[in-house]
Amino acid sequence: MASISVLIPTYNQPCLELVKQLHAQLERAGVDYEIIVADDGSTDQTSVEANLQIASLPGCQYVVRKENVGRAAIRNFLAQTARYDYLLFIDSDMTMVSDQYIERYLKGDNDQVVDGGVKIGGDADALQGNLRYLYEKAEEPQHTAPERQRSPYQHLHTANLKIRRELMLVYPFDERFRHYGYEDVLLGKTLRQHRVQIRHIDNPLGFCTFETNDEFLLKTEEGLRTLYEFRNDLRGYSRLLTFVAGIHIPLVKTMIRFVFRLAGQAVRRNLCSTRPNLSLFKFYKIGYYLCQASR
């Protein structure tokens, strides 16, 4: 690979250390590169000020956008701003777990789309009461490279994704997705429709930053509202949608809604407590989603 643009959208997230590590690996690789970090209208000025140092690194830019345009639009902006043939999208809350991360991506220069995956980190003992951590660890066996390759389009995620720039410009992210969730899932569907091959490899970044239970539940609810809004576009690309579609008896859905309305707040209290239950989390998501349909 002759050249690469590393693209990092960020919102209220310091990512200087991540950029420094990427910069060091790119310098060592000896390729033409740029790192562009785009701040999508952050409200936390502390994060903005911390990230200003990014611009002092050779080959790095830090672009501060005054208006929050959303997860899809900021990524399209980055792709349009980039000047090299390959784009490497990285989420700003990722961490480096290997000093050969860039080198592994450089070996696959004939691949149009490559997903490197994510490795869940953190102190297991200290995080036993953290809902996000427990959920991600429970899901981790489904996100190995071989498992992702079994359903490559359903498992495309922009947290750690290499893609040809010309491809990204032809099939950009759908900018209707302004809120949390699923803009990358729809991109996977689009690539499948156009028969673009995706390769999943074991080249993870670390995910070690976990919100509080309250914050994660609010984010989950936002994602479920996004899922409901775009349910027709995402059919076949969400396990929850597939599960709900498999409930053929209307009374069953009515009963789930009834129980959710009756017990939802009690379940929510458990999920926000220091001993959240993952089975209750699964029920909460189903109930919350079904209640969107009856509003």
Coordinates of C-alpha atoms in Angstrom, one line a residue, residues 2 32 34 44 78 81 102 126 128 145 157 166 176 189 192 198 217 244-245 254 259 276-277:
A2 CA 1.6 3.3 -1.1
D32 CA 2.8 8.3 2.7
E34 CA -2.1 11.6 6.9
D44 CA -16.6 19.6 26.3
L78 CA -13.5 12.9 6.5
T81 CA -11.2 15.6 3.0
I102 CA -0.5 -0.4 10.9
A126 CA -13.3 -3.5 38.8
Q128 CA -18.1 -6.5 37.2
A145 CA -12.4 -12.8 12.8
H157 CA -18.1 -1.7 12.0
E166 CA -13.0 5.7 -4.2
R176 CA -30.2 10.3 7.6
K189 CA -25.9 -3.8 3.4
R192 CA -23.4 -6.4 -0.2
I198 CA -15.3 -7.6 2.8
L217 CA -28.8 2.6 28.9
V244 CA -39.3 -9.6 16.5
A245 CA -40.2 -10.6 12.9
T254 CA -49.0 -7.4 23.2
V259 CA -45.0 -6.7 31.0
P276 CA -27.0 -5.6 36.3
N277 CA -28.5 -8.7 34.8

